XYZ file of C-alpha atoms in Angstrom:
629
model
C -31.146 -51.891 103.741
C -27.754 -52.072 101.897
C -24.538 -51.945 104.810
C -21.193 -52.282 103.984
C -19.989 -55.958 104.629
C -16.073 -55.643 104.143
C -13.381 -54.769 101.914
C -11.252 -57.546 99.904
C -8.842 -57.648 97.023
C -10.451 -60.834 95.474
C -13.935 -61.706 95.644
C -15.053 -65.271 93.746
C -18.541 -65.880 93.810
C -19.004 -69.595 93.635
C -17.659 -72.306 95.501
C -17.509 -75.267 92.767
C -14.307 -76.872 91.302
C -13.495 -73.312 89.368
C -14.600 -71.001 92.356
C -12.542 -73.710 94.448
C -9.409 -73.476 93.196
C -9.779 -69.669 91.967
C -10.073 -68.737 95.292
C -7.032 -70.688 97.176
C -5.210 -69.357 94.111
C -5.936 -65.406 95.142
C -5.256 -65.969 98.609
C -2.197 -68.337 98.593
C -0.570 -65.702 96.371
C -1.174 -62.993 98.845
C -4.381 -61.606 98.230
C -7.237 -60.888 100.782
C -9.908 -62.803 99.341
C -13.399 -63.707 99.781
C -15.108 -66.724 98.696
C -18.521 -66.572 98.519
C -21.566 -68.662 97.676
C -24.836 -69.790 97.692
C -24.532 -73.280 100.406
C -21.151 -73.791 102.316
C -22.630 -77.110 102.247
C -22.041 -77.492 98.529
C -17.774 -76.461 98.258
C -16.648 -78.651 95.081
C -19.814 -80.747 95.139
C -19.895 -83.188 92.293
C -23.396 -82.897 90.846
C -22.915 -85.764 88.050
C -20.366 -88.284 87.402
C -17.828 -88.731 90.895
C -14.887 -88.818 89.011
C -12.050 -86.773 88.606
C -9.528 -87.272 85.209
C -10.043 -89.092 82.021
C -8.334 -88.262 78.457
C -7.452 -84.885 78.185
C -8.799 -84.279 81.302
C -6.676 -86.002 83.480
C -2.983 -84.179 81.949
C -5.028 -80.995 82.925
C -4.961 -82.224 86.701
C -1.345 -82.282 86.635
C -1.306 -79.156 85.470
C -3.634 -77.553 87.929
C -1.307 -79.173 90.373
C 1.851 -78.436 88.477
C 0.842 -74.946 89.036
C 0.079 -75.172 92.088
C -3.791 -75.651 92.396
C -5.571 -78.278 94.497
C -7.190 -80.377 92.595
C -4.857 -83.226 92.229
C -4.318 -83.034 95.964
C -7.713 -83.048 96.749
C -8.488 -86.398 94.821
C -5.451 -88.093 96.087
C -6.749 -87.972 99.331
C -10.445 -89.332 98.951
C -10.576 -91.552 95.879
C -12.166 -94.998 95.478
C -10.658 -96.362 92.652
C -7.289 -95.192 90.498
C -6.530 -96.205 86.722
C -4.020 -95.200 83.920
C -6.449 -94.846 80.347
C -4.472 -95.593 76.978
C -1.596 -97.707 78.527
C -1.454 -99.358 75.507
C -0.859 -96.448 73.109
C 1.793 -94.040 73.072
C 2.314 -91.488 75.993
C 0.274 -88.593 73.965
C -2.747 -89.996 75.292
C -2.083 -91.242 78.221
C -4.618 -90.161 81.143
C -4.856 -91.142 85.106
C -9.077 -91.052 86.078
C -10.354 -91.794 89.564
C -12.685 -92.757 91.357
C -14.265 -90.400 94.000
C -15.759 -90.563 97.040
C -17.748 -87.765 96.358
C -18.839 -86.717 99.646
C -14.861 -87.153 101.266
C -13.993 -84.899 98.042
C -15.793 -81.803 98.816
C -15.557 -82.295 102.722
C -11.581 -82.059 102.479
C -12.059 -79.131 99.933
C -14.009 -77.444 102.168
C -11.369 -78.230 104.883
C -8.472 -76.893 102.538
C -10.578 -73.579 102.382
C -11.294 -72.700 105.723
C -7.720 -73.591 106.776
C -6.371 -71.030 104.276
C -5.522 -68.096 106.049
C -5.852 -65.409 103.743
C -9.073 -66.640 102.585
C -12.440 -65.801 103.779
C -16.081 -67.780 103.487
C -19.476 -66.329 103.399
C -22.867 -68.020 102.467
C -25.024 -65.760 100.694
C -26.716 -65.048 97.282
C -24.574 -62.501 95.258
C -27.601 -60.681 92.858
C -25.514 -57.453 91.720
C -22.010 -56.196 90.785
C -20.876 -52.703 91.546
C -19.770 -51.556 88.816
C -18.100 -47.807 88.667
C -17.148 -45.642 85.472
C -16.698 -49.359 83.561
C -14.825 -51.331 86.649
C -16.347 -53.998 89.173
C -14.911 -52.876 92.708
C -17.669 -55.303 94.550
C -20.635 -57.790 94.920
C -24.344 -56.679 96.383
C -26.066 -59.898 97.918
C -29.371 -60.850 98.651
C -29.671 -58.919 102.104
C -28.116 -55.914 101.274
C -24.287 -57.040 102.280
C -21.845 -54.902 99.875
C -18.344 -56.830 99.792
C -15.551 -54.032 98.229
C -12.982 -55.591 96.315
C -10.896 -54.823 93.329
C -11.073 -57.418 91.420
C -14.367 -60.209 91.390
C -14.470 -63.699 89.800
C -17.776 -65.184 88.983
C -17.680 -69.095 88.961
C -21.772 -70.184 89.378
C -21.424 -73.334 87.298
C -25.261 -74.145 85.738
C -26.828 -72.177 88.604
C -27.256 -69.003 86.809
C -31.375 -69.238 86.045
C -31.254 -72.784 86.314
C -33.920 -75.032 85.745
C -34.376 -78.991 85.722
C -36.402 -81.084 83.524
C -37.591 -84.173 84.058
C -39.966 -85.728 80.964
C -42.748 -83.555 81.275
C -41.859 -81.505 84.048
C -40.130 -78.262 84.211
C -38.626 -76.354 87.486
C -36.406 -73.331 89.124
C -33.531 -74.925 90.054
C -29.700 -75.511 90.109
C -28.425 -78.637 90.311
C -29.191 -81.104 93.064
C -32.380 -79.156 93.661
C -30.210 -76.358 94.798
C -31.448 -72.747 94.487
C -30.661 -71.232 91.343
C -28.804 -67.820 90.904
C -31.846 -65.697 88.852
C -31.075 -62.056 89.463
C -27.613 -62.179 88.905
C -28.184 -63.564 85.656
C -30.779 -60.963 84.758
C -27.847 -58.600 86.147
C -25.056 -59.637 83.787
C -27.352 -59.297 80.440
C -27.880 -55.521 82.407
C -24.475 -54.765 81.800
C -24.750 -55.960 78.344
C -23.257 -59.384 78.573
C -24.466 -61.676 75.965
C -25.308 -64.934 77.474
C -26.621 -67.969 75.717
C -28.219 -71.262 77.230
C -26.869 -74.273 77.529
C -27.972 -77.731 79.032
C -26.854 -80.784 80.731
C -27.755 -83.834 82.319
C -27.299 -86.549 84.379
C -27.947 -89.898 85.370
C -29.997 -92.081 88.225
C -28.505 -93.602 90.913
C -29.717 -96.693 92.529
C -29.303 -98.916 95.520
C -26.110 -101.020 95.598
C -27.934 -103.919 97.626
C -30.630 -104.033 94.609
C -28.026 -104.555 91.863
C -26.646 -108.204 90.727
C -23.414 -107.776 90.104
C -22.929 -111.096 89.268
C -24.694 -110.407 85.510
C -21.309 -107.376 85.397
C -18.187 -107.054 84.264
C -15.623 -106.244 87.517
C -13.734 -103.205 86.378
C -10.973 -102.834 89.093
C -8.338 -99.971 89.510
C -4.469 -100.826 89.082
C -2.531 -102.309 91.274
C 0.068 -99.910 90.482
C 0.489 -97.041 92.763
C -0.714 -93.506 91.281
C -0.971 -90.280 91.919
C -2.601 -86.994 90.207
C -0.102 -84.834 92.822
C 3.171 -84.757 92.867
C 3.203 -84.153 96.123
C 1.414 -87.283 96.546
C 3.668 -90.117 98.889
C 0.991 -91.930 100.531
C -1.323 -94.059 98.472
C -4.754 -95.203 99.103
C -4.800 -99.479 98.560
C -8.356 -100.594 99.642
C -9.557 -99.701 96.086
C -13.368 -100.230 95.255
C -14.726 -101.874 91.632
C -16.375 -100.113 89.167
C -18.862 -102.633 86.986
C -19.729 -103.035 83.448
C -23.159 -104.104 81.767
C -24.703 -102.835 79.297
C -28.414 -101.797 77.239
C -29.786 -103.808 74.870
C -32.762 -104.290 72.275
C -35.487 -103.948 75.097
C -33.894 -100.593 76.401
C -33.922 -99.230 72.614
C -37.283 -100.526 72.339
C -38.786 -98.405 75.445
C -36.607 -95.006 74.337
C -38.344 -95.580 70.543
C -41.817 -95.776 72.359
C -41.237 -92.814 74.582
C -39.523 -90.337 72.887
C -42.817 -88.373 72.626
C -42.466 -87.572 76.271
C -38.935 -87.054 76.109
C -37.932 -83.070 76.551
C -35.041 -83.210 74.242
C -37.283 -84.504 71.044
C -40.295 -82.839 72.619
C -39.159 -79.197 72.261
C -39.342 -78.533 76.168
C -35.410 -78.303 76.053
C -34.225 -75.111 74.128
C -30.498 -75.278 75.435
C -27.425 -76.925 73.526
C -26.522 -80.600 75.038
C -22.838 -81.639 74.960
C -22.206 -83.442 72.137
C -19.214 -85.748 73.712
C -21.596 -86.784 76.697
C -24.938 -87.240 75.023
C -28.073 -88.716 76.798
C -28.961 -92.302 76.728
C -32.009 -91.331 73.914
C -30.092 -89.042 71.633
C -27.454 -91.698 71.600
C -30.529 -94.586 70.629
C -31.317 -92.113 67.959
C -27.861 -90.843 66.708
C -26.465 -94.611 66.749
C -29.315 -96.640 65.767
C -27.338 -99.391 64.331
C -25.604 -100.040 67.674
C -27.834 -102.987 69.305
C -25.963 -101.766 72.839
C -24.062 -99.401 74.448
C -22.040 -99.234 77.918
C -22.954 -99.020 81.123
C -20.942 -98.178 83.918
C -22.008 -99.050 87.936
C -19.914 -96.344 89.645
C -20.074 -96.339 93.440
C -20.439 -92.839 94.749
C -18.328 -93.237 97.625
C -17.519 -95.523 100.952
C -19.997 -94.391 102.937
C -23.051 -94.541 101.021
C -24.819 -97.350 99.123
C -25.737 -95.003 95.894
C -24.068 -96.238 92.876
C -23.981 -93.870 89.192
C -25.443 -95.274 86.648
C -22.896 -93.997 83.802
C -24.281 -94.078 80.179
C -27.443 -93.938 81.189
C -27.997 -89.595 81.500
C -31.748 -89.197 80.556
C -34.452 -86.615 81.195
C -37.203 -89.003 80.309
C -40.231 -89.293 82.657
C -39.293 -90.831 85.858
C -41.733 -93.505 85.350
C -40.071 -94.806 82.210
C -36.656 -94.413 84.061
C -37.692 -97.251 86.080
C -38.652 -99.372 83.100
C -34.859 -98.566 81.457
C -33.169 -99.315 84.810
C -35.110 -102.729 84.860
C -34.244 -103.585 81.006
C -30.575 -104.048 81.393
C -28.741 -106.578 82.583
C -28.035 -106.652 86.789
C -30.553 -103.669 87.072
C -34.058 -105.971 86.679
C -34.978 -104.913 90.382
C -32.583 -102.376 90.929
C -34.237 -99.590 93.116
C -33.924 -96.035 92.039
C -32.759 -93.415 94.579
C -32.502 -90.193 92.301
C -34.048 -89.890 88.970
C -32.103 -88.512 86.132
C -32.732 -85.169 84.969
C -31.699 -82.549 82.445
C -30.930 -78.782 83.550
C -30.799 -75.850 81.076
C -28.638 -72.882 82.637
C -26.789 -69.521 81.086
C -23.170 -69.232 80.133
C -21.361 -66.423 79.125
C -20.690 -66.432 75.343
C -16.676 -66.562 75.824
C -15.396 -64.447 73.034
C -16.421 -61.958 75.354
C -12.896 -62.383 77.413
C -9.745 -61.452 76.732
C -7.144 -64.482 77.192
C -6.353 -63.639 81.125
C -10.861 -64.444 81.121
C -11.123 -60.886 82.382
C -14.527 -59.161 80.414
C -13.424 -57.273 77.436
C -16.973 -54.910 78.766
C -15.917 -54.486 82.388
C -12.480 -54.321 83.881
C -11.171 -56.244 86.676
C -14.765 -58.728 86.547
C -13.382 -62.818 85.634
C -15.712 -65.186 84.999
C -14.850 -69.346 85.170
C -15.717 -72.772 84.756
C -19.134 -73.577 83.258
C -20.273 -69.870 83.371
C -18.108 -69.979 79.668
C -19.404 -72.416 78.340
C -17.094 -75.491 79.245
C -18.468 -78.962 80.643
C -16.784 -80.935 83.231
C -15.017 -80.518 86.768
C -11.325 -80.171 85.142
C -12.191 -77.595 82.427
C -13.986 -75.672 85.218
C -10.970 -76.036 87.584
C -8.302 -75.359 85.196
C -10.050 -72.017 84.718
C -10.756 -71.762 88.494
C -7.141 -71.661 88.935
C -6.278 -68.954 85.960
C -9.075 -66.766 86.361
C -8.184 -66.624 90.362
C -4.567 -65.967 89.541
C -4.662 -62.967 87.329
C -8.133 -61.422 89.456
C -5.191 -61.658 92.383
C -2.200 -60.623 90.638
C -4.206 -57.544 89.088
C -5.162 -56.525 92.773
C -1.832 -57.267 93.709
C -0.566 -54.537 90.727
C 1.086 -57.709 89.254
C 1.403 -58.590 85.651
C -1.287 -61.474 84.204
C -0.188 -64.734 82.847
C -1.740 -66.707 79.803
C -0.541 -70.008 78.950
C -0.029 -70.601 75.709
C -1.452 -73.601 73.515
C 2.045 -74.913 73.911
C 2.183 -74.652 77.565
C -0.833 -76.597 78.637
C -4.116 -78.019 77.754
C -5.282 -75.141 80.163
C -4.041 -72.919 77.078
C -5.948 -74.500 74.775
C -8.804 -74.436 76.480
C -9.165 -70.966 77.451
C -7.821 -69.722 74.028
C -10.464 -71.956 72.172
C -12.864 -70.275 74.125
C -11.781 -67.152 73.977
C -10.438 -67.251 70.231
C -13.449 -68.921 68.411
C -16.357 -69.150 71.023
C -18.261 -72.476 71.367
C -21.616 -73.676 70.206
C -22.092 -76.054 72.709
C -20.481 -77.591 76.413
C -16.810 -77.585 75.573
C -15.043 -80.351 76.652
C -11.338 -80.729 76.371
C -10.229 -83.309 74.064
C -6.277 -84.852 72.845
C -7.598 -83.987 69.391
C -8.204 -80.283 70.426
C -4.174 -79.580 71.014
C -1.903 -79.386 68.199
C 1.077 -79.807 70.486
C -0.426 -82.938 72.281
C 2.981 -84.867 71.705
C 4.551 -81.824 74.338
C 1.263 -81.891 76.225
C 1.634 -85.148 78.080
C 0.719 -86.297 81.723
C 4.284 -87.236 82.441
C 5.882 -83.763 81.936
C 3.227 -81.525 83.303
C 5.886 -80.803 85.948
C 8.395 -79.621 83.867
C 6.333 -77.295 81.828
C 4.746 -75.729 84.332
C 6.163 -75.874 87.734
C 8.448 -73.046 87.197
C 5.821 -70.805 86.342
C 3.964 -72.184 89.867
C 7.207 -71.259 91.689
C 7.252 -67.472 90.242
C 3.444 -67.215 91.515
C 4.156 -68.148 94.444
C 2.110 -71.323 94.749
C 4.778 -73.513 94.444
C 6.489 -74.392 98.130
C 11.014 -74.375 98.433
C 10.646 -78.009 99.618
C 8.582 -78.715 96.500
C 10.548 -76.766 94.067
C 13.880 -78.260 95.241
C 12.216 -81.762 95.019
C 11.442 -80.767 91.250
C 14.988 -79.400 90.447
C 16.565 -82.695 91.901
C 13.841 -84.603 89.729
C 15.306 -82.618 86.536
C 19.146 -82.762 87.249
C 18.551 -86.904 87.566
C 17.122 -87.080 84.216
C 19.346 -84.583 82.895
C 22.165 -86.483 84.160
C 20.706 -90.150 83.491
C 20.013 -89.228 79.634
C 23.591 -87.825 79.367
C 24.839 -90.921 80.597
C 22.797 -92.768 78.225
C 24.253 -91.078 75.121
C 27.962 -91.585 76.218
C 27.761 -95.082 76.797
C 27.888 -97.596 73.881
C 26.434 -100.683 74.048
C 28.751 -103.494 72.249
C 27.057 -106.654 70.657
C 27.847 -109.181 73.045
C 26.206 -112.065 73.374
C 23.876 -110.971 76.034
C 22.795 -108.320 74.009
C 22.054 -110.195 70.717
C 20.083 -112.991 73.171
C 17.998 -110.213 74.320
C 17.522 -108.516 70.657
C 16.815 -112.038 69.514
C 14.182 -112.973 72.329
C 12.390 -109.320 71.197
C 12.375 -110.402 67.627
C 14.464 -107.558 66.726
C 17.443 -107.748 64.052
C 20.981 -108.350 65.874
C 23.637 -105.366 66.187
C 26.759 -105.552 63.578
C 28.557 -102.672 65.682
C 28.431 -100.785 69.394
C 25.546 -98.666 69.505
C 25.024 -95.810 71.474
C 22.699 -96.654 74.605
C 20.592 -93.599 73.957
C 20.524 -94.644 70.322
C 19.442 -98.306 71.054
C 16.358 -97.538 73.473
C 15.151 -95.503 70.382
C 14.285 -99.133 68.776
C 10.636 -99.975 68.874
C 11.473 -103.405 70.897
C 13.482 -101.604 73.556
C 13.142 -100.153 76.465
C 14.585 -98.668 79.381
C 14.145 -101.429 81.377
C 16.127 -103.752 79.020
C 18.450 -100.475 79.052
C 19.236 -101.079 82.834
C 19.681 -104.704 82.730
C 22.727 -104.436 80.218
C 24.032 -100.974 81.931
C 22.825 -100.699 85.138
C 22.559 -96.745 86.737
C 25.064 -96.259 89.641
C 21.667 -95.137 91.766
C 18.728 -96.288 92.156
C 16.526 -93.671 90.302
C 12.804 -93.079 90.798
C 10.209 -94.549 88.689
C 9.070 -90.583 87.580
C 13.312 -90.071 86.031
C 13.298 -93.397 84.189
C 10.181 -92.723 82.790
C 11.105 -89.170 81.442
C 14.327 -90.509 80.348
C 12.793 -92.795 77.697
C 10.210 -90.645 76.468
C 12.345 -87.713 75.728
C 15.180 -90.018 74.117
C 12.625 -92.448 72.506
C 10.223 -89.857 70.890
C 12.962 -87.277 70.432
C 12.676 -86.595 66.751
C 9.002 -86.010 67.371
C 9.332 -83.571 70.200
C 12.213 -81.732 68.310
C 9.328 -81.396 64.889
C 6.648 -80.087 67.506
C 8.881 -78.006 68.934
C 10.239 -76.572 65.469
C 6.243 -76.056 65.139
C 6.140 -73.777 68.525
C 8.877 -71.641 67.664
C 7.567 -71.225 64.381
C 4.226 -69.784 66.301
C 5.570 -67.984 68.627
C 7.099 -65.501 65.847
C 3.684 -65.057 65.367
C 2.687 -64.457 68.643
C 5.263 -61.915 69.030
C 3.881 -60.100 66.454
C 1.185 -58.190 68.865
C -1.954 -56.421 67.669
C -2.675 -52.679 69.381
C -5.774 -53.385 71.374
C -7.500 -50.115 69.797
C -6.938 -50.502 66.522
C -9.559 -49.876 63.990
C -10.795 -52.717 61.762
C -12.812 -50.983 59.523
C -10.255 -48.428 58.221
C -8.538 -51.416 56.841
C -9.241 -51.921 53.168
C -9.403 -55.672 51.787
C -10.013 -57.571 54.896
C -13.137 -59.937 54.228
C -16.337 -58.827 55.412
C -16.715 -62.014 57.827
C -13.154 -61.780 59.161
C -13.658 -58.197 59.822
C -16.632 -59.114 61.924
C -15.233 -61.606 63.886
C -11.526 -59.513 64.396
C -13.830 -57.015 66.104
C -15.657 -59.186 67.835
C -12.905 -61.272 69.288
C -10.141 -58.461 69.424
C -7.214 -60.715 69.103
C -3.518 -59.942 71.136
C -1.493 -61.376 68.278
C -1.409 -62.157 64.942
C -1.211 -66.103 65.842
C -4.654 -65.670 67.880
C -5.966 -63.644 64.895
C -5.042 -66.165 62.469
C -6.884 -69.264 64.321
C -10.992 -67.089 64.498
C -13.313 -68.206 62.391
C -14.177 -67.021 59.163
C -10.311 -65.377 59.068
C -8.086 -66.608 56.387
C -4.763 -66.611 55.576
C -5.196 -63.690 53.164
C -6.990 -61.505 55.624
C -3.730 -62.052 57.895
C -1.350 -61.249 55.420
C -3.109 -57.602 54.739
C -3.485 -57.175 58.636
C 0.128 -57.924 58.764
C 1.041 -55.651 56.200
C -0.587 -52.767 57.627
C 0.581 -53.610 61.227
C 3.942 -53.779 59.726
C 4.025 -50.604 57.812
C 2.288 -48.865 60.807
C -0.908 -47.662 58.891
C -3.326 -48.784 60.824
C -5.539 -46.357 61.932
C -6.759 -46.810 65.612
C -9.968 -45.846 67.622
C -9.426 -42.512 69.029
C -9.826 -42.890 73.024
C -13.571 -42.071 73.921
């Protein structure tokens, strides 16, 4: 029989990396909030690859700790292994990725969440929304428990109707051979959700004792401290290998002869793959000509002797999994723990939202992470975090934030999904930001820490830590423009040992680090800084002065937007009494029901012409608009 369980002003169903930090979001900001899901046992479990960061990826940790999420907390504490990606190119694209110890990882999540005070945790299977006159006020679970609330967040990752395949067989499932989420799903399409199916995959892991690693390539972390927090002042320094081999002719040889049995040629799979992270026999077919590709041997934590076998995702039989694992290099008697698998799952289609990922169908109901379509633990979080801080600032009778695509990757990501939908996993990528120049893993704090502090989620210690970090640089660059550096004869040595062309006069210091050959470190050996400034200043210093013409374009580019994000679009206004917009564009301007005229002009099948008539009839105020029903 149904009984009434409690009342809340946040619920989150979920308890992955988007239901994780959604729900310390809510409740740090002052919001009574329950958090529950289907196994405790499971908080911020890493079902595939234990790794947190990567291009793209990575800058988005800093943001979710920038803002004030977990995340980059949480990995700080348990990795394995720490590495800066793209050192060697320009700051754009630079990304930190780690190595986790997957099983510390969600044990100190878990920890986090039950020391949260405002925060609640319940195991259970959430099959219903209440829903009244078009508004979710609760959850219904599997034994009848009604949870009140007045705002709820669903986060269930590829549980919703989940099922695994594995060559030729096919099973109920979520991932990890955890129970799937069926009626829910069933639930949401109820309400007249559209949902569409998607699928995944992931690797086997074997034993690390049956693996020669002296046929690898040793892949160690830096030796440079790093950090994902900026919190972070203790670093972890017994740092474990990753290793590099890789497939060859045999291995191709054994997908060619299989791919009969294989679901994804066989027609068992109906759901979308991710193109960016495709399995080991669409990538033999896609890139025939390649006579290898990588694999990485990723240890899955300290405790336990499973190691990942990245590159190799498959849902072929697991009989021929054994023959792949034994064709490549260092695996020939490698002994399999876990087969790979694939697993098909629903997602929301995310056009459905509105940019604060509140349902455009039902007020006050979120959704996050995977549920919209998204791959990967950073996408999900990133959304975690937003989705759980407007569901608690909307109980809270606060006003909703949205980042913009100039704010954060975060942006980008949520108003790609919102804005033009996806066809498949959507994972974040450099290429998908316009801005990617402002965008970079060294500034996260200063785009976004301010907007932490007004949430609430940023502490006073932290916040004054982060306005002495910005007076230093402000201070250190201002120094560095009223100084001029004369051509002495140390300084034409040094130019000359750089192969750079001598000075004829004295040369502003901020002017001279702006030369390809120079940097701030030759900088401080001519005119030394009267302190000692952290590593994090210096840093900031030369990127802003050094790509400073760059940043000032991109910039020019954002204000140039933002004039047309200022030009907002009444939420009820009536497509179809406007003559001359494009059939297509009309559709999709209804379906999508942009804020602005910038998010108008970036939907699909909407053209620069069908913006210019919207405009004029915004402008003129003839738009007609749906009379309230």
């Amino acid at each position: 029989m149904p009984f009434e369980a409690g009342n809340y002003d946040v619920i989150v169903i979920g308890a992955g990396h988007a239901g994780s930090e959604a729900s310390l979001a809510a409740a740090r900001m002052g919001a009574k909030t329950l958090m529950i899901t289907i196994n405790l046992d499971m908080i911020a479990y890493m079902p595939c690859n234990p790794s947190i960061g990567g291009p793209a990826k990575g800058i988005v940790v800093r943001e979710i700790d920038a803002l004030g999420g977990e995340m980059g907390r949480n990995i700080d504490k348990t990795y394995i292994q720490m590495r800066m990606l793209n050192t060697g190119k320009g700051p754009a694209v630079r990304a930190l990725r780690a190595q986790a110890d997957k099983f510390a990882y969600q044990h100190e999540m878990k920890k986090t969440m039950e020391n949260e005070p405002n925060l609640t945790m319940a195991q259970g299977m959430v099959e219903k929304l209440i829903i009244e006159d078009g508004v979710c006020t609760g959850v219904v679970t599997q034994t009848g428990a009604q949870y009140r609330s007045k705002t709820v967040v669903i986060t269930t990752g590829t549980f919703l109707r989940g099922e695994i395949i594995l060559g030729e067989l096919k099973y109920s499932s979520g991932p990890n051979n955890q129970q799937p989420s069926i009626k829910l799903s069933e639930h949401l399409e109820e309400l007249g959700l559209d949902l569409v199916r998607f699928k995944t995959g992931t690797p086997p892991r074997v034993h690390s004792d049956t693996i020669d690693y002296s046929k690898t390539e040793i892949q160690p972390g830096d030796d440079v401290p790093r950090a994902f927090s900026y919190e972070t002042t203790k670093y972890i320094t017994d740092q474990l290998p990753c290793w590099l081999t890789y497939t060859n002719e045999k291995t191709h040889e054994l997908i060619d002869q299989n791919l009969h049995r294989s679901p994804m040629f066989s027609g068992m799979i109906k759901g979308t793959g991710p193109r960016y992270c495709p399995s080991i026999e669409d990538k033999v077919v896609r890139f025939n000509d390649k006579p290898r590709h990588q694999i990485f041997l990723e240890p899955e934590g300290r405790h336990t002797q499973e190691v990942y076998v990245q590159g190799l995702s498959t849902s072929l039989p697991e009989d021929v999994q054994h023959k792949l694992l034994r064709s490549i290099p260092a695996l020939e008697n490698a002994k399999m723990m876990r087969p790979g698998y694939a697993i098909e799952y629903d997602a929301v289609v995310p056009t459905q939202l509105w940019p604060t990922l509140e349902t455009k169908k039902i007020k006050n109901l979120y959704t996050a992470g995977q549920i919209n379509g998204t791959s990967g633990y950073e996408e999900a979080a990133g959304q975690g975090l937003m989705a759980g801080i407007n569901a608690g600032r909307r109980a809270l009778g606060k006003e909703e934030v949205i980042l913009s695509r100039s704010d954060a990757y975060i942006g980008v990501m949520i108003d790609d999904l919102v804005t033009k939908g996806t066809s498949e996993p959507y994972r974040l990528l450099t290429s998908r930001a316009e801005y990617r120049l402002l965008l970079r893993h060294d500034n996260a704090d200063l785009r976004l820490t301010g907007i932490g502090r007004e949430l609430g989620l940023i502490s006073d210690e932290r916040y004054d830590s982060f306005l002495a970090k910005k007076a230093a640089i402000e201070a250190e660059t201002k120094r560095l423009r009223n100084t001029i550096i004369k051509p002495s004869q140390q300084v034409q040595e040094l130019i000359r040992s750089l192969g750079g062309s001598e000075l004829k006069d004295g040369i502003r210091a901020s002017d001279f680090i702006k030369r390809t050959e120079i940097s701030y470190e030759h900088i401080k050996s001519l005119i030394p800084p009267e302190t000692q400034l952290d590593p994090e200043v210096e840093e900031q210093v030369e990127i802003q002065i050094k790509y400073e013409g760059y940043i000032e374009k991109s910039l020019q580019q954002v204000d140039r937007l933002k004039k047309m994000e200022d030009k907002k679009i009444p939420e009820n206004i009536d497509y179809d009494a406007i003559t001359g917009i494009a059939t297509e564009a009309r559709h999709n301007l209804k379906t999508v029901r942009p804020l602005s005229i910038a998010q108008a002009s970036r939907i699909s099948g909407v053209n620069p012409a069908d913006i210019s008539i919207l405009l004029v009839y915004i402008e003129q105020g003839r738009v007609a608009r749906i009379s309230n029903q």
